Coordinates of C-alpha atoms in Angstrom, one line a residue:
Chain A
X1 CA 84.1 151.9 47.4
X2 CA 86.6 153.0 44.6
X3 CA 84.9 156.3 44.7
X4 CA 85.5 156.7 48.5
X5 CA 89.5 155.6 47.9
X6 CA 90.0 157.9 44.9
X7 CA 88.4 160.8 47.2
X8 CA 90.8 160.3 50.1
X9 CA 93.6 159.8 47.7
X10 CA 92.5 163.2 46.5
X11 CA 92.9 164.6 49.9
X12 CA 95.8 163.1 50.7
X13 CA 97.7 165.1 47.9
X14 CA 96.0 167.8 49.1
X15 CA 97.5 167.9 52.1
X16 CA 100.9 166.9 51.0
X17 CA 100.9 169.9 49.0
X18 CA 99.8 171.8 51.7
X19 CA 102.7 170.5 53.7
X20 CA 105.2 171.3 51.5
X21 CA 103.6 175.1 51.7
X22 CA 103.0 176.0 55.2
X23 CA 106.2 174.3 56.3
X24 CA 108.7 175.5 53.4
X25 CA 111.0 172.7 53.7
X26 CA 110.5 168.9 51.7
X27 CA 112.8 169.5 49.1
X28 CA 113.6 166.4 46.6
X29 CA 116.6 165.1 48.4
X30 CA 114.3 164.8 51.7
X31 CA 112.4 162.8 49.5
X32 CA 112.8 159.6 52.1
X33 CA 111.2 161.7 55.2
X34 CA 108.9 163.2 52.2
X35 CA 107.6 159.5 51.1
X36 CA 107.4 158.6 54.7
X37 CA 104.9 161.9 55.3
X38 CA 103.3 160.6 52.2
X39 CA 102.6 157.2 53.4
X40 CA 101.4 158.3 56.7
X41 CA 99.1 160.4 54.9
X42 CA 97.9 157.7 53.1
X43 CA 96.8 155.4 56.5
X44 CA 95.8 158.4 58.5
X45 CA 91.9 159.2 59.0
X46 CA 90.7 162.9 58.2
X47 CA 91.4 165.7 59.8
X48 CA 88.2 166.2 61.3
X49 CA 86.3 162.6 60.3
X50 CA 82.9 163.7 61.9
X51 CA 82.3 167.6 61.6
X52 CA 79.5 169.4 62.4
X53 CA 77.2 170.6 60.1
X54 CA 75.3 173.5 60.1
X55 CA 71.7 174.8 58.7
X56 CA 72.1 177.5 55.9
X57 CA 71.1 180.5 55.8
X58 CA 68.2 181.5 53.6
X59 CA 68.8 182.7 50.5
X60 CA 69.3 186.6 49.5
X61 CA 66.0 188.5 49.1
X62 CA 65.7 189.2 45.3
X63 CA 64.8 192.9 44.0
X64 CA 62.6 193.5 41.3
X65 CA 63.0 193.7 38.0
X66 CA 62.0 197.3 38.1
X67 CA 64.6 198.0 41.2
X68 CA 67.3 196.5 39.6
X69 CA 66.6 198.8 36.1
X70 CA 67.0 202.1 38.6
X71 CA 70.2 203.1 37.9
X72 CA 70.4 206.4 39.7
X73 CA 70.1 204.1 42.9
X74 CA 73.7 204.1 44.3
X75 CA 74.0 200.5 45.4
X76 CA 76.9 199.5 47.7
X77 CA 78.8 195.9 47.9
X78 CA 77.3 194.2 51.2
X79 CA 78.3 191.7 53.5
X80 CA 75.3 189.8 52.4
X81 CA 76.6 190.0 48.8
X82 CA 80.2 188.6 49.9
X83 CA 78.8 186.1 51.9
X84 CA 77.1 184.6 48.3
X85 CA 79.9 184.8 46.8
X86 CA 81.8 182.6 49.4
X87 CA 79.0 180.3 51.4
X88 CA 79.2 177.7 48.1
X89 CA 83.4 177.1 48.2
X90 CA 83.4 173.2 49.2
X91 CA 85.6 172.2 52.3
X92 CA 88.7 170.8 50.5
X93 CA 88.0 167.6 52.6
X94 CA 84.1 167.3 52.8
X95 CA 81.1 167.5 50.6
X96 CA 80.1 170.7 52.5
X97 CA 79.7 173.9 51.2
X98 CA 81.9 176.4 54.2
X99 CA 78.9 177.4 55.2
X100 CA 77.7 174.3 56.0
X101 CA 80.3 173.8 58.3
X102 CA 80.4 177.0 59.5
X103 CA 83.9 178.2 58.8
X104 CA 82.3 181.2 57.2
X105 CA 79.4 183.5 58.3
X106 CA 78.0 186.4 57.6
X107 CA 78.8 188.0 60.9
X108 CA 82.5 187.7 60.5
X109 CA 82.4 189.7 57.4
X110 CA 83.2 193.6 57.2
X111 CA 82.6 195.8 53.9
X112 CA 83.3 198.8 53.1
X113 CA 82.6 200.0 49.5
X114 CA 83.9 204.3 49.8
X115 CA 86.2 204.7 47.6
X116 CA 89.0 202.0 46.9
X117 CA 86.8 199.5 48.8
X118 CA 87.8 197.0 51.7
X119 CA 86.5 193.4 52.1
X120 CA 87.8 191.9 55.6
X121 CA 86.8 188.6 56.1
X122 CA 87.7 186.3 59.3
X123 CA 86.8 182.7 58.5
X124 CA 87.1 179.4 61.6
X125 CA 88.7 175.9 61.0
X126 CA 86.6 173.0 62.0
X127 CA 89.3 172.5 64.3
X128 CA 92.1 174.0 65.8
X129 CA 95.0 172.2 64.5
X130 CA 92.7 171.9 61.0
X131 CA 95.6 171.6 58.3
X132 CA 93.5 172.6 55.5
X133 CA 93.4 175.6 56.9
X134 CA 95.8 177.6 54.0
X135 CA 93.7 176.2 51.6
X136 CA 90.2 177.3 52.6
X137 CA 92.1 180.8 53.2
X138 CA 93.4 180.8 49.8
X139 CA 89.9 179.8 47.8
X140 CA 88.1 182.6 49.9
X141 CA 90.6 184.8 48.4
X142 CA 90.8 183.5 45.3
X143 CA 87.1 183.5 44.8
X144 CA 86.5 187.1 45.7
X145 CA 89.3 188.7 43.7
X146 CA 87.9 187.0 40.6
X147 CA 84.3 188.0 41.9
X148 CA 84.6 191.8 43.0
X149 CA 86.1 194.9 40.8
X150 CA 89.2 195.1 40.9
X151 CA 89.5 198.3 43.4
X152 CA 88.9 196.4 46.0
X153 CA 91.5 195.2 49.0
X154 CA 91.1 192.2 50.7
X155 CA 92.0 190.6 53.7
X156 CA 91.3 187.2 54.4
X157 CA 92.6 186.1 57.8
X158 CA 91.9 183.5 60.5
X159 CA 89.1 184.0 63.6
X160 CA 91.8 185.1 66.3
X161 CA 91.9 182.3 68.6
X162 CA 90.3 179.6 66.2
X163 CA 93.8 178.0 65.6
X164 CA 96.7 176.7 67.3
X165 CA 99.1 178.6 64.9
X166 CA 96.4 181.6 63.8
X167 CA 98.5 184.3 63.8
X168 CA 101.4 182.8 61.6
X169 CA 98.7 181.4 59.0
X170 CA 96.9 184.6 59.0
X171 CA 100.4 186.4 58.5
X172 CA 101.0 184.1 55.7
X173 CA 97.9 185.2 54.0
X174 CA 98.3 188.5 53.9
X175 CA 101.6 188.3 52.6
X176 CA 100.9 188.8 49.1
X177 CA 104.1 187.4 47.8
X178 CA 103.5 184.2 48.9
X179 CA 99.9 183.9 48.0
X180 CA 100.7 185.0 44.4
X181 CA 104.0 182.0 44.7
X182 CA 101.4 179.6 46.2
X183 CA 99.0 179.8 43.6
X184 CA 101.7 179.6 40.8
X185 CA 101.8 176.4 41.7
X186 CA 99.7 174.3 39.5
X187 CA 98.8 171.5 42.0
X188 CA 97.8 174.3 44.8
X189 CA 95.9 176.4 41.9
X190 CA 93.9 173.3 40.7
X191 CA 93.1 172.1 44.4
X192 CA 91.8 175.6 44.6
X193 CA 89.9 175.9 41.8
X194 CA 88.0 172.8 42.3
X195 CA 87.2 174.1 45.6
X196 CA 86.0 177.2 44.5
X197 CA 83.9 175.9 41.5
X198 CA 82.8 172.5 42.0
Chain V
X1 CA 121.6 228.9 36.1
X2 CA 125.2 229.8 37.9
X3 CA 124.0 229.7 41.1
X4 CA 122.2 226.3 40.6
X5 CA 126.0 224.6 39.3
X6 CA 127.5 226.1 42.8
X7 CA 125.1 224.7 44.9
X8 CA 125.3 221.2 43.6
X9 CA 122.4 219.6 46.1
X10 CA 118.7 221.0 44.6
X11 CA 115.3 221.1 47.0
X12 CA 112.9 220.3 45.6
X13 CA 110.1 223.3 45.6
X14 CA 107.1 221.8 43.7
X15 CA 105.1 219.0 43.5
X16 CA 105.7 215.4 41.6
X17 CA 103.8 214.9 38.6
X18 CA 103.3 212.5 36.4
X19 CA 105.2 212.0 33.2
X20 CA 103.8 209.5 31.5
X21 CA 102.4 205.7 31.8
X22 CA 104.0 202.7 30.2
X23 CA 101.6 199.7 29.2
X24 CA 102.7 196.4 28.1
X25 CA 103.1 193.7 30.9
X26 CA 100.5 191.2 31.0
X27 CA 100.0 190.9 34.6
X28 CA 101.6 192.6 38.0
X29 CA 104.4 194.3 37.7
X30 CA 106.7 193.6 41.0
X31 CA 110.0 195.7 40.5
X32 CA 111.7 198.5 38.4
X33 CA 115.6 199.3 38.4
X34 CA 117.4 202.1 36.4
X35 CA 120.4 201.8 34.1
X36 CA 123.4 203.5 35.8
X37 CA 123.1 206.0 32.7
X38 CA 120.1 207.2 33.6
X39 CA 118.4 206.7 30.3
X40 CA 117.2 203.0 30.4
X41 CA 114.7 201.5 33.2
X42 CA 114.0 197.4 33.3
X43 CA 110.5 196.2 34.6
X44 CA 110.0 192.7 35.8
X45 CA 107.0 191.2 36.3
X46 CA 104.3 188.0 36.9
X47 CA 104.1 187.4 33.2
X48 CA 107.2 186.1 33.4
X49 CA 108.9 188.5 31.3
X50 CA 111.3 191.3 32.2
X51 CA 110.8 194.5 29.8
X52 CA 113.5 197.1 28.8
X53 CA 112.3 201.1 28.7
X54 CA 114.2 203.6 27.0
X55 CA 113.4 207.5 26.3
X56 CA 113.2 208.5 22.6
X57 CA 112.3 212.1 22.1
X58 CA 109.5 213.0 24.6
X59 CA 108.3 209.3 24.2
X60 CA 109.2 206.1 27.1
X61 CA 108.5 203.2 24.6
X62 CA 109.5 199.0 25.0
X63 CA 113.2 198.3 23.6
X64 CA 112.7 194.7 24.2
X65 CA 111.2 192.0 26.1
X66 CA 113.5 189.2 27.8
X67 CA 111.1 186.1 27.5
X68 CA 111.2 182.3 27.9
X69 CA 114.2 182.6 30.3
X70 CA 112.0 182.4 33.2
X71 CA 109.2 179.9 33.4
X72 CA 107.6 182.0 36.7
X73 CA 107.3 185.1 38.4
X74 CA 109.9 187.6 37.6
X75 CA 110.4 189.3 41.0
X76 CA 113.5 191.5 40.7
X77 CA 116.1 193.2 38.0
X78 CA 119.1 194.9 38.7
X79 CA 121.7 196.5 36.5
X80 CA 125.3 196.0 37.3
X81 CA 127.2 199.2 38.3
X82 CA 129.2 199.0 34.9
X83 CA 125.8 199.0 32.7
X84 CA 126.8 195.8 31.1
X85 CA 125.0 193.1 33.0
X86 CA 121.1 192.9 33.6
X87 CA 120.0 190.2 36.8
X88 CA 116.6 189.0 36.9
X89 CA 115.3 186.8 40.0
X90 CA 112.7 184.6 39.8
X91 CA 110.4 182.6 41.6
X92 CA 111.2 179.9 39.8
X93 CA 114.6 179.3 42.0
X94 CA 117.0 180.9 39.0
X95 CA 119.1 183.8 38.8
X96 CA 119.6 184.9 35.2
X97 CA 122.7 187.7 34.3
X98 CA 122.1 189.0 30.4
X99 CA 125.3 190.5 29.1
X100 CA 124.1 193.6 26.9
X101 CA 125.7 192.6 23.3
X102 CA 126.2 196.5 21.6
X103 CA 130.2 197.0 22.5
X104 CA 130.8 199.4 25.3
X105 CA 132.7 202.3 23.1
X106 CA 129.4 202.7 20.6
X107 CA 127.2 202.7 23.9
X108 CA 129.6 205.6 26.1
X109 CA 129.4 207.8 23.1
X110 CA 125.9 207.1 22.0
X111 CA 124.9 208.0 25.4
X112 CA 126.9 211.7 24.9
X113 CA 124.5 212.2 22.6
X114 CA 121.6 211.7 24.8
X115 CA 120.1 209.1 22.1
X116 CA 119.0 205.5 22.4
X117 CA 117.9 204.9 18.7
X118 CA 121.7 203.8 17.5
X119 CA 121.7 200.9 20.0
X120 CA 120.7 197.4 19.6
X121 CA 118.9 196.2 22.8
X122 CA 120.4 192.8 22.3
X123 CA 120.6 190.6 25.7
X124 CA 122.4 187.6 25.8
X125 CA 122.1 184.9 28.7
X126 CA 124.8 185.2 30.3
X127 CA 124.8 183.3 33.0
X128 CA 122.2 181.2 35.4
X129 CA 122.9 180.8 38.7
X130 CA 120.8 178.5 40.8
X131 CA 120.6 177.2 44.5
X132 CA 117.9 178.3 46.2
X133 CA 115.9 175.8 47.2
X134 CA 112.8 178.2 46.6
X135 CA 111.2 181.1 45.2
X136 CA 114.4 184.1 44.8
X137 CA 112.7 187.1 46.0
X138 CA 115.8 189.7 45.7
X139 CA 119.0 190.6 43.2
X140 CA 121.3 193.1 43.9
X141 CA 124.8 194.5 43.1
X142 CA 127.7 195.5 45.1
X143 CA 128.4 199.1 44.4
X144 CA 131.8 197.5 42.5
X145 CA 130.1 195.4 40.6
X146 CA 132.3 192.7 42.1
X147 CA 129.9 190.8 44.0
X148 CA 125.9 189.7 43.3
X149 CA 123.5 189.0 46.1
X150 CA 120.7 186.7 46.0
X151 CA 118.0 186.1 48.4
X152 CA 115.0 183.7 48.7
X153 CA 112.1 182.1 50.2
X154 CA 114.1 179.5 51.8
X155 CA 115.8 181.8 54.2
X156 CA 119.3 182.2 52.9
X157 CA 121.5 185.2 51.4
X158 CA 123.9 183.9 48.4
X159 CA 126.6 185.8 47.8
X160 CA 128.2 185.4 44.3
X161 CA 131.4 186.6 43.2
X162 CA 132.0 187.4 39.3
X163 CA 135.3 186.5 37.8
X164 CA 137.1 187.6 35.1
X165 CA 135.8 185.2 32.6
X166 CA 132.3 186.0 32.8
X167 CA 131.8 183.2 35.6
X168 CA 130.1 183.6 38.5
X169 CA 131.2 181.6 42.3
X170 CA 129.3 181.2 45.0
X171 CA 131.9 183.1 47.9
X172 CA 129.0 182.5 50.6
X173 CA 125.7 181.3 52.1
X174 CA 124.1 183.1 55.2
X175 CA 121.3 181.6 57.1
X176 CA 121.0 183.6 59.6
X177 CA 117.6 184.4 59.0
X178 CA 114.9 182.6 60.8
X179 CA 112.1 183.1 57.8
X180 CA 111.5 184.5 53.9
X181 CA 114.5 187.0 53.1
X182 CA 112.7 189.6 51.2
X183 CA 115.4 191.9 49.8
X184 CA 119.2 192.8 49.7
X185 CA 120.9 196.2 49.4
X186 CA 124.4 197.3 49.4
X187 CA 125.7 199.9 51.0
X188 CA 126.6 202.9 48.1
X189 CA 130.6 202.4 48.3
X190 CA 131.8 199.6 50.9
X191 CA 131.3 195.7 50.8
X192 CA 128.3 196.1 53.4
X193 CA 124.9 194.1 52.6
X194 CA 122.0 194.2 54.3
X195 CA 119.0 191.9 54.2
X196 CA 114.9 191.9 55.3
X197 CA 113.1 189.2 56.4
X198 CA 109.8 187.9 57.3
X199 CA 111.1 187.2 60.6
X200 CA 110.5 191.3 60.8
X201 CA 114.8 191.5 61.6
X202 CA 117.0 193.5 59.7
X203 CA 120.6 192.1 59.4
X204 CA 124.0 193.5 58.4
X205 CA 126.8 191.6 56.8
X206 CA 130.4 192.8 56.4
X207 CA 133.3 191.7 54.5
X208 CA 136.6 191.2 56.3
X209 CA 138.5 190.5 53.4
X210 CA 137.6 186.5 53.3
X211 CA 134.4 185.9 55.1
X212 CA 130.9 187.2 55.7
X213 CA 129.7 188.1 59.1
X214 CA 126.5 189.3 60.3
X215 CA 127.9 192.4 61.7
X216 CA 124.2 193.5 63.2
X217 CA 120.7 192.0 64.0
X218 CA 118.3 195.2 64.1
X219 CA 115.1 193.9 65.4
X220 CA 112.3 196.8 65.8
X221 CA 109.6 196.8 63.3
X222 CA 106.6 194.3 64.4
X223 CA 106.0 192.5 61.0
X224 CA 107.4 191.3 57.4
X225 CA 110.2 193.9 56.5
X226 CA 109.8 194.3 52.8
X227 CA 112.6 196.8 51.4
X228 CA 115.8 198.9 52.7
X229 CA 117.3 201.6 51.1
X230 CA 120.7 203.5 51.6
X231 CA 121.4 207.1 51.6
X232 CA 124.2 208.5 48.9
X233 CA 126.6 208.8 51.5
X234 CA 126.1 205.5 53.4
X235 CA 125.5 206.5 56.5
X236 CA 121.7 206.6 57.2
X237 CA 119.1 203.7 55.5
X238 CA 115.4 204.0 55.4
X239 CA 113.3 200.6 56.1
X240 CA 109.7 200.0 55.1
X241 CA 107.4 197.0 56.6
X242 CA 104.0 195.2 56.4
X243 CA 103.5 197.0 60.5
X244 CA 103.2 200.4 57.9
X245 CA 106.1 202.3 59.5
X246 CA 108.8 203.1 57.9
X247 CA 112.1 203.6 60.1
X248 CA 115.6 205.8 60.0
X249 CA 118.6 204.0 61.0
X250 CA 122.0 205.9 61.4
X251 CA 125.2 205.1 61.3
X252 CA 127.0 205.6 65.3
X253 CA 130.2 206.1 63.5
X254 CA 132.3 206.2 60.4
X255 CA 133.7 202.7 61.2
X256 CA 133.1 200.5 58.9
X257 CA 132.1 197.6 61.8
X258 CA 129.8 200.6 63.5
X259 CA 126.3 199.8 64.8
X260 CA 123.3 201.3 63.2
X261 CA 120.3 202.3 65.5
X262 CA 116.8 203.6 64.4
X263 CA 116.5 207.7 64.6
X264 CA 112.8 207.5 63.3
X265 CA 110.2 206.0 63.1
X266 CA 107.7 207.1 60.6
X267 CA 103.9 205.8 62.2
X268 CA 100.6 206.6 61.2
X269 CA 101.3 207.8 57.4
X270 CA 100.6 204.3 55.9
X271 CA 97.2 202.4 55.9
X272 CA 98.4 199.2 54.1
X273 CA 101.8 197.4 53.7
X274 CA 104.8 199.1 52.6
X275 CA 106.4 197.2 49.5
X276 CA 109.3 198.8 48.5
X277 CA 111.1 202.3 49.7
X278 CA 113.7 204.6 47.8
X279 CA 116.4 206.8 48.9
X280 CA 116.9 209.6 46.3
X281 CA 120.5 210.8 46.6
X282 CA 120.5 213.7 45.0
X283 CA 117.5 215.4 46.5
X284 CA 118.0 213.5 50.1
X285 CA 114.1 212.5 48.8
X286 CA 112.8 209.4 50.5
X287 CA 110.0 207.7 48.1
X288 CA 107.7 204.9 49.3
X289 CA 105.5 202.7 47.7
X290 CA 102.6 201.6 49.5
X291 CA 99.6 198.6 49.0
X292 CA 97.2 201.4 49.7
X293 CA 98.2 203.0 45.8
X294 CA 99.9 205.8 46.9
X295 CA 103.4 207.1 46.9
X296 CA 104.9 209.7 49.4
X297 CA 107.6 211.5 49.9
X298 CA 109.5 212.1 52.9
X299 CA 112.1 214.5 53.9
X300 CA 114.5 215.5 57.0
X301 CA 112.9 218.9 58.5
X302 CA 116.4 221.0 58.1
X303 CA 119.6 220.2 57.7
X304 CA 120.2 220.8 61.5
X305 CA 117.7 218.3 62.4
X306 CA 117.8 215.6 60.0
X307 CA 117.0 212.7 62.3
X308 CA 113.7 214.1 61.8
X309 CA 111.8 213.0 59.0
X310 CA 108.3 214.3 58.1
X311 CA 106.0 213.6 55.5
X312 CA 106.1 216.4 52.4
X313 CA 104.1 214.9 49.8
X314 CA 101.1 212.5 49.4
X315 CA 100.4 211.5 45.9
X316 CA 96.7 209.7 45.9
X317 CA 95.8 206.7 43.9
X318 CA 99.2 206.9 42.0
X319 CA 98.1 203.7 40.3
X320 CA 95.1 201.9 40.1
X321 CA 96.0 199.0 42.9
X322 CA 98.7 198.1 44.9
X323 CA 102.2 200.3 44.3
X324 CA 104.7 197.4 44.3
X325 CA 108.3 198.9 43.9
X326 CA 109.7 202.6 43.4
X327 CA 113.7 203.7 41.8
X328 CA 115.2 207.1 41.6
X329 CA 117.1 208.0 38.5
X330 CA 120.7 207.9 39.2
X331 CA 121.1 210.9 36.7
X332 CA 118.2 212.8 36.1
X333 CA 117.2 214.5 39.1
X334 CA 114.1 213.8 40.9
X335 CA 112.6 211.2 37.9
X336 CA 111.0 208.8 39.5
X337 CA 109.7 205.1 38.2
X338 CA 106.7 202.8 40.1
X339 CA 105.2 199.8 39.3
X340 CA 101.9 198.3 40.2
X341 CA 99.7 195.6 40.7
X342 CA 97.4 197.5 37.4
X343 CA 100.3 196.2 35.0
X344 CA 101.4 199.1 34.6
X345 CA 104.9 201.3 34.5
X346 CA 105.0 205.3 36.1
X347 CA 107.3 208.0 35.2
X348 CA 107.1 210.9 37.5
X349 CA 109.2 214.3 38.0
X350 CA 109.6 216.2 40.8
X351 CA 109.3 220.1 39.9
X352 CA 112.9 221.9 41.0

């Protein structure tokens, strides 16, 4: 029971913190309508309360140890290998994996490793007003930049027509100014994080 | 040699080339500004630190490092037009202005001399201006040195005023802007600013002698615009955006109140965001800096036709990631400094 509460008090600085970033305003002397957002927050229900959850998807084939010693085999980045690297982030409000709930699949990720490299990845809410919806855009980000060389460009954006305001969040994303402003801030980094390596 | 001091306005015939790489920051490097002298260049950057360059012998090496006076990103530096003050913005919702402390006589005649080892690189804190209600994003001087502009995250333009005690008012806050205002330029020699957004618009503000007005909306690029740049003379500025064009505006008239309307529109050169763009006015030279790590170079076909820009020079992987901002020398023909996303500092010249 005190488990449950501390989890949803959890969530519900989450998403004040995510309030205060995807609708740049809440300075301190708002702080009345700020503490009356908070307190809402604090009686609301989740987001999503019952979401559905998918089967995963088996697990990568493994080379051999003799494959994986042949060097003079030129071996690309694949969607596959992005999709490991992503399918384990937790959903900032449940205690499933992204794949689980399929916001990300393997299907809606494009590769290209000539040259600099591209990763494009499209990832879907649970729901189309889902709020957390910065978040799960910033830990796929986050996650792959500390994952993959650092050559690479990516582009994390929204599934077009998976969110009421898809466009702006997916703009806001791929500013990145205001990713690098976002996750200077301690309380976004750490709700990231923990996302990312639970 | 003669014929070069008659014709005062050089082409540039070669290519650029690199002159040399300066290491140092500890993370991304956002913005780079010259000294009016010509001889100096300032770095800002994520590490929260803001880095003065200066040449001795054939060598660039680190004069100094400004820390602890920002406790975040360091977005932007400008020099003031008099070389005395340094402005750093940061995302941290401060302004800081450094007063350089070596007295101004020593500094004119140690710069005759084309040396910087006689000089103490000794910057005092000034001054800290503060109101933004979020992250600055731009600093910039009016070409006077009279006024300061300030822009941020939380959609207005500050306009500060320095007095003669070393104090700086706030004349004027414009919120015209619907989203993030990215950067502020002035115009080269009247009290005109101009401002980018996030709302993709591009506004104009003009001084009547007491207030600021938004003289012009200019609404054409399709995404964030990130940077604006002014020609020498003033009448033609060059804009660069996340949509990857880059556009030509012109001056209709001389007035000082005249519209500006785009004369080009630079498509299909750019496969990544735009950061920052730079006007050269010596060579007429437009430099961009673009997330896919290369810089180009633009330039008006002919002087008969010089609404019409084309692309002259592609310089691939100029840096290792993303090229964040680009400055011409002021003095030193076709020198030209980038920063990047690799942490890095570039010197390049262009071959006369």
């Amino acid at each position: 029971m005190l488990r449950e509460h501390l989890l949803n008090l959890k969530i519900h600085f989450i998403y004040i913190v995510v309030v205060k970033f995807e609708f740049n305003f809440l300075p301190e002397k708002e702080s009345i309508v700020f503490q009356s957002v908070a307190v809402m927050m604090l009686q609301r229900r989740l987001d999503n309360a019952a979401p559905t959850v998918y089967e995963k998807r088996n697990a990568r084939r493994q080379t051999t140890e003799q494959q994986q010693m042949d060097f003079s085999v030129h071996d690309p980045i694949d969607a596959m290998e992005i999709f490991d690297l992503i399918r384990d982030i937790k959903d900032p409000e449940h205690p499933f994996t992204l794949e689980e709930l399929n916001v990300v699949s393997l299907e809606n990720i494009e590769v290209e490793d000539k040259g600099v490299g591209r990763v494009v990845v499209h990832f879907t809410p649970t729901i189309p007003h889902c709020s957390m919806a910065v978040i799960i855009g910033l830990c796929i980000r986050t996650k792959l930049s500390h994952s993959l060389p650092r050559r690479f460009k990516i582009d994390v954006q929204l599934t077009p027509g998976s969110h009421d305001m898809d466009a702006q969040l997916s703009k806001q994303l791929a500013d990145k100014e205001r990713v690098a402003a976002a996750l200077e801030r301690p309380e976004i980094f750490q709700s990231v994080i923990s996302c990312i390596y639970n | 040699m003669f014929f070069e001091i008659i014709s005062n306005k050089p082409t540039m015939s070669g290519e650029l080339q690199k002159v040399c790489t300066l290491n140092g920051h500890k993370n991304i490097v956002w913005c780079v500004a010259w000294h009016p002298n010509g001889k100096i260049l300032a770095s800002s950057s994520a590490d929260c630190t803001v880095r003065i360059w200066a040449q001795e012998g054939n060598d660039w090496v680190c004069k100094t490092v400004l820390e602890g006076f920002h406790r975040r990103t360091v977005r932007s530096v400008a020099f003031s037009p008099c070389g005395r003050y340094l402005a750093s913005a940061g995302f941290d919702l401060t302004t800081n202005i450094y007063k350089w402390q070596d007295d101004l006589s020593k500094f004119e005649s140690v710069f005759i001399q084309y040396a910087t080892f006689a000089l103490s690189f000794e910057f005092e804190l000034m001054a800290n201006v503060e109101g933004h209600e979020n992250e600055v994003k731009c600093c910039a001087w009016s070409s006077c040195g009279r006024f300061l502009a300030t822009c941020g995250r939380d959609k207005t333009v500050w306009i500060w005023e320095l007095d003669e005690e070393d104090e700086f008012q706030c004349l004027e806050v414009m919120m015209s802007h619907k989203q993030d205002v990215k950067s502020v330029q002035w115009h080269p020699s009247e009290e005109i600013l101009a401002s980018t957004s996030y709302d993709n618009s591009i506004q104009l503000y003009s001084f009547d002698g007491e207030e600021w007005n938004v003289q012009q909306s200019l609404e054409e690029h399709t995404s964030t615009v990130w940077s604006l740049s002014f020609n020498g003379l003033g009448n033609y500025f060059c804009t660069c955006s996340d949509d990857r064009t880059v556009k030509i505006w012109k001056r209709t008239s001389e007035e000082k109140t005249a519209k500006w309307q785009c004369v080009c529109n630079l498509n299909g050169y750019h496969d990544r965001p735009i950061f920052d763009i730079d006007w050269c006015s010596k060579l007429d030279l437009i430099a961009t800096a673009c997330g896919d790590n290369n810089i180009r170079l633009f330039q008006s076909k002919s002087e008969h036709d010089e609404d019409n820009f084309q692309l002259i020079q592609k310089i691939d992987n100029a840096h290792n990631a993303d090229v964040n901002g680009i400055a011409w020398n002021p003095v030193k023909t076709g020198l030209l400094a980038s920063c990047s996303d690799d942490r890095t500092v570039s010197l390049w010249q262009c071959v006369l």
